[in-house]
Coordinates of C-alpha atoms and ligand atoms in Angstrom, one line a residue:
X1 CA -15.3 -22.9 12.1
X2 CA -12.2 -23.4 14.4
X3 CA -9.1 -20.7 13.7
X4 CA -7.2 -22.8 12.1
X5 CA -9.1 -23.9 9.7
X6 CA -9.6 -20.0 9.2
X7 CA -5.8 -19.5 8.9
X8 CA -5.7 -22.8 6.1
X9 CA -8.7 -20.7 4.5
X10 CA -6.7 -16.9 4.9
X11 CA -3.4 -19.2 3.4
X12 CA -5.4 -20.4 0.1
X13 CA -7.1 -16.9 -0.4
X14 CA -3.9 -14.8 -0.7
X15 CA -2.8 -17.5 -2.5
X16 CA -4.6 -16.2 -5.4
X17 CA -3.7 -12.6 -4.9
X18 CA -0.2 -12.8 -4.8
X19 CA 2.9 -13.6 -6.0
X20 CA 5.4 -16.6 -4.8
X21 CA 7.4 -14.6 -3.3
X22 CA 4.9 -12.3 -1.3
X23 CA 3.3 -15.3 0.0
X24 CA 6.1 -17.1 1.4
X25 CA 6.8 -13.7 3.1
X26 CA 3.1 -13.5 4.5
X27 CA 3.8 -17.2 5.7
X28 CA 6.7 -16.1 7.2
X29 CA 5.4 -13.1 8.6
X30 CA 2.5 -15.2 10.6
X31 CA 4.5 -17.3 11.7
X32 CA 7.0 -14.4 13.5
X33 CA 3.7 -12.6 14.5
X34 CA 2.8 -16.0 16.4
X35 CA 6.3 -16.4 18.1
X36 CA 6.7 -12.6 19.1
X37 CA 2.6 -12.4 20.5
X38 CA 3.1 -15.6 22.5
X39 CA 6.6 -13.9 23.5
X40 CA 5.3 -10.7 24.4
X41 CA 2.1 -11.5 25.6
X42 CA -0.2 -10.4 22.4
X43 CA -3.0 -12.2 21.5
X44 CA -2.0 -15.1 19.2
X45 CA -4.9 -15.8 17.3
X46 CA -5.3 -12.5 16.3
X47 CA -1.8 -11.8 15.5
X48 CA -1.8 -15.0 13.0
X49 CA -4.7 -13.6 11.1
X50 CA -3.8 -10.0 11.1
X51 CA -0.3 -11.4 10.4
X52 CA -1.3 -13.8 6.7
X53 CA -3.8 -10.9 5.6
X54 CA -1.5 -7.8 6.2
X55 CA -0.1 -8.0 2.4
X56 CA -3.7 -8.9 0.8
X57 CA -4.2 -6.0 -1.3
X58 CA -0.4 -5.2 -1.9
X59 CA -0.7 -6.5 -5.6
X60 CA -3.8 -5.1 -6.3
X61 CA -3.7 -2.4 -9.0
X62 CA -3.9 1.7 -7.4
X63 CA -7.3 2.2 -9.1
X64 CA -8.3 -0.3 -7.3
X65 CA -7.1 -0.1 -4.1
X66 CA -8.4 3.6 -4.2
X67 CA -11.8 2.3 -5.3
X68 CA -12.1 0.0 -2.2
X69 CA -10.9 2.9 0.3
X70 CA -13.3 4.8 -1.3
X71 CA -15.9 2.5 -0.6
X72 CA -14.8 1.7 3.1
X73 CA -14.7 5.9 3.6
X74 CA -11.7 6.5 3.3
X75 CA -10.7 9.9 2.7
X76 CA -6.7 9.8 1.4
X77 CA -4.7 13.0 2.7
X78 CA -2.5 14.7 0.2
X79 CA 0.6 13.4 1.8
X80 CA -0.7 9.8 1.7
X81 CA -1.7 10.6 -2.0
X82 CA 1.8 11.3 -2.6
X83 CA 3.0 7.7 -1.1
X84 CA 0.9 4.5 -3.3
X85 CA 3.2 1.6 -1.6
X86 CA 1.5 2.7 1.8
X87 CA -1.8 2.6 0.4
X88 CA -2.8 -1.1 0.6
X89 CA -2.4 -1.1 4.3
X90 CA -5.1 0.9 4.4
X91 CA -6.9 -1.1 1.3
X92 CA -5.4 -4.3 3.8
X93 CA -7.2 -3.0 6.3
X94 CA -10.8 -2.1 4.7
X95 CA -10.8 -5.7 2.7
X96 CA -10.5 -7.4 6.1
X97 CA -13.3 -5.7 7.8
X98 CA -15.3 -5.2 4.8
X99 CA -14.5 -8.2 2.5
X100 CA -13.8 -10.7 5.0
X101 CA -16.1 -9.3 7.5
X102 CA -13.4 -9.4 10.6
X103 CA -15.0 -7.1 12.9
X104 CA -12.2 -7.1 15.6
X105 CA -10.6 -3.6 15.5
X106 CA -7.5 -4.3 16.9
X107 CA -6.4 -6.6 14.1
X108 CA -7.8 -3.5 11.6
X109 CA -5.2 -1.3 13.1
X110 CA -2.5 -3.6 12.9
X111 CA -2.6 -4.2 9.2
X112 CA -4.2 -0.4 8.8
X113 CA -0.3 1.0 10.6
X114 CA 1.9 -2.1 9.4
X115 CA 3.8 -0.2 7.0
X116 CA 3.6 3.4 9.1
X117 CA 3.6 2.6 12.7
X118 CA 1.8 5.4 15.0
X119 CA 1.5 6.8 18.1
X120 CA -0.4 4.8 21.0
X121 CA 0.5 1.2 19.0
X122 CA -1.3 -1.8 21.2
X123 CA 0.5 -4.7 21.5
X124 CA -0.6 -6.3 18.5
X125 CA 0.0 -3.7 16.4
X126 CA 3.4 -3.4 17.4
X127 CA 4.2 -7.1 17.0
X128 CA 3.1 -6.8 13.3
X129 CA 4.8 -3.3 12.3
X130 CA 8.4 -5.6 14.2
X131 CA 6.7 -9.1 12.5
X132 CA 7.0 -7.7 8.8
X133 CA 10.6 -7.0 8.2
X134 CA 12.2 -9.6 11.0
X135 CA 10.0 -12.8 9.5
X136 CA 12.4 -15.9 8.1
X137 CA 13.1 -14.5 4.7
X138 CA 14.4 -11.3 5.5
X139 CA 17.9 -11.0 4.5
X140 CA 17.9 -7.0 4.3
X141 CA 21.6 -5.5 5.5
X142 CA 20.9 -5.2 9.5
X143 CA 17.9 -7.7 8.9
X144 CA 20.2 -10.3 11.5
X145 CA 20.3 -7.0 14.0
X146 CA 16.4 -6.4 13.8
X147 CA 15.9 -9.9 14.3
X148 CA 18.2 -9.7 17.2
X149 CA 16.4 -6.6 18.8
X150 CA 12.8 -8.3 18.5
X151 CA 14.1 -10.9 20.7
X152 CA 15.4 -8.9 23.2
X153 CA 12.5 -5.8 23.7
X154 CA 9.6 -4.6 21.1
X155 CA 10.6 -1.3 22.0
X156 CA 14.3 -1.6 20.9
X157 CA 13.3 -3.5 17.6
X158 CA 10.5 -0.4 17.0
X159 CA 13.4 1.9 17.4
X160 CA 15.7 0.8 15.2
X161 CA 13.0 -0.2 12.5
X162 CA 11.4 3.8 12.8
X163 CA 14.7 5.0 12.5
X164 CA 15.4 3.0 10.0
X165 CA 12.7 3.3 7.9
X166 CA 13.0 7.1 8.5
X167 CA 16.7 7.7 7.6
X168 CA 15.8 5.8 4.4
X169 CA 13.0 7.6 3.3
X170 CA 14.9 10.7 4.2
X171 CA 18.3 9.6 2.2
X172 CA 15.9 9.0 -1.3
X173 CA 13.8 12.6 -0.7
X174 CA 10.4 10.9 -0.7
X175 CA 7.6 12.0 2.0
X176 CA 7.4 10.2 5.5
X177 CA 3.8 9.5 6.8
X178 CA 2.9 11.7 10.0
X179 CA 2.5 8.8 11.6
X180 CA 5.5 7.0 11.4
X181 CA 7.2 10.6 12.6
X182 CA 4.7 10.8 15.5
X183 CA 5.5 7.1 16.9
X184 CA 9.3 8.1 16.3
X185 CA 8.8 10.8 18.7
X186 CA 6.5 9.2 21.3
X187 CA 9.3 6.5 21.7
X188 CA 12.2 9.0 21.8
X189 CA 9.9 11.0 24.4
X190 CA 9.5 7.9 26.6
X191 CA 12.7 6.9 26.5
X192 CA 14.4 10.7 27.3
X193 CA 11.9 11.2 30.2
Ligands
FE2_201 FE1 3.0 -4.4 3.7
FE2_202 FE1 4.7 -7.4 4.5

């Protein structure tokens, strides 16, 4: 089976497991994830896939999405317990290496830290955590800005979309995942050396 016939088959699966809306964003979202790995260097085979699955399980319903981590070993911490939106990209994660059988680890981290980010991102990982909010159909205030950023450095788009994305969380009182503090750190680290 050649990968694109994989991608047409990935396409007609989330098909059924999403909304309209969600899947013209997963579209979207591949198709950045292709521009910004062939940009940057990433591998763009595995971005595409890692970039049309990331969203799988988003619609699924908690009890679910618990049920399958449960299943995969997944032990939820009491902070993550605290936080159900993040939860299906770890679900995301499990159903593509346990459903789907994709056995390639880089592409489970990439969906796994989509929504969170972390410390030590590869490549790929990064160019799906920038992919998600700077694809087509993002019209978010700033979204023009974050699409600019991603075309200049990964590191300046991670920047502002941590900062972002912490300031937020921050400004509506709800928890922030370790990890997306710990890559907000590593990257201010880096950059005050
Ligand atoms: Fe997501
Ligand atoms: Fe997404």
């Amino acid at each position: 089976m050649t990968e694109l016939s994989c991608y047409e088959e990935y396409k007609s699966l989330i098909k059924t497991k999403m909304g309209e809306k969600r899947y013209i964003h997963s579209v979207n979202m591949a198709k950045q994830a292709v521009h910004l790995a062939e940009k940057y260097g990433a591998d763009v085979e595995k971005a595409e896939t890692a970039g049309i699955l990331h969203d799988i399980t988003k619609e699924m319903p908690e009890d679910e999405q618990l049920q399958l981590m449960k299943k995969s070993g997944i032990i939820l911490t009491k902070l993550q317990m605290t936080a159900p939106k993040l939860w299906h990209s770890i679900s995301g994660a499990c159903y593509i290496r346990d459903v789907l059988n994709i056995k390639d680890e880089d592409i489970f981290n990439a969906v796994r830290y989509h929504t969170t980010g972390r410390s030590g991102m590869s490549l790929l990982e990064k160019v799906i955590f920038i992919a998600d909010f700077t694809g087509e159909e993002r019209d978010y205030n700033g979204a023009e800005e974050m699409k600019q950023a991603a075309e200049e450095s990964l590191e300046k788009a991670m920047e502002i979309g941590l900062a972002f994305s912490i300031s937020d969380l921050v400004s509506r009182r709800m928890t922030v995942a370790t990890e997306t503090l710990d890559a907000y750190n590593e990257l201010m680290m880096n950059k005050n050396i």
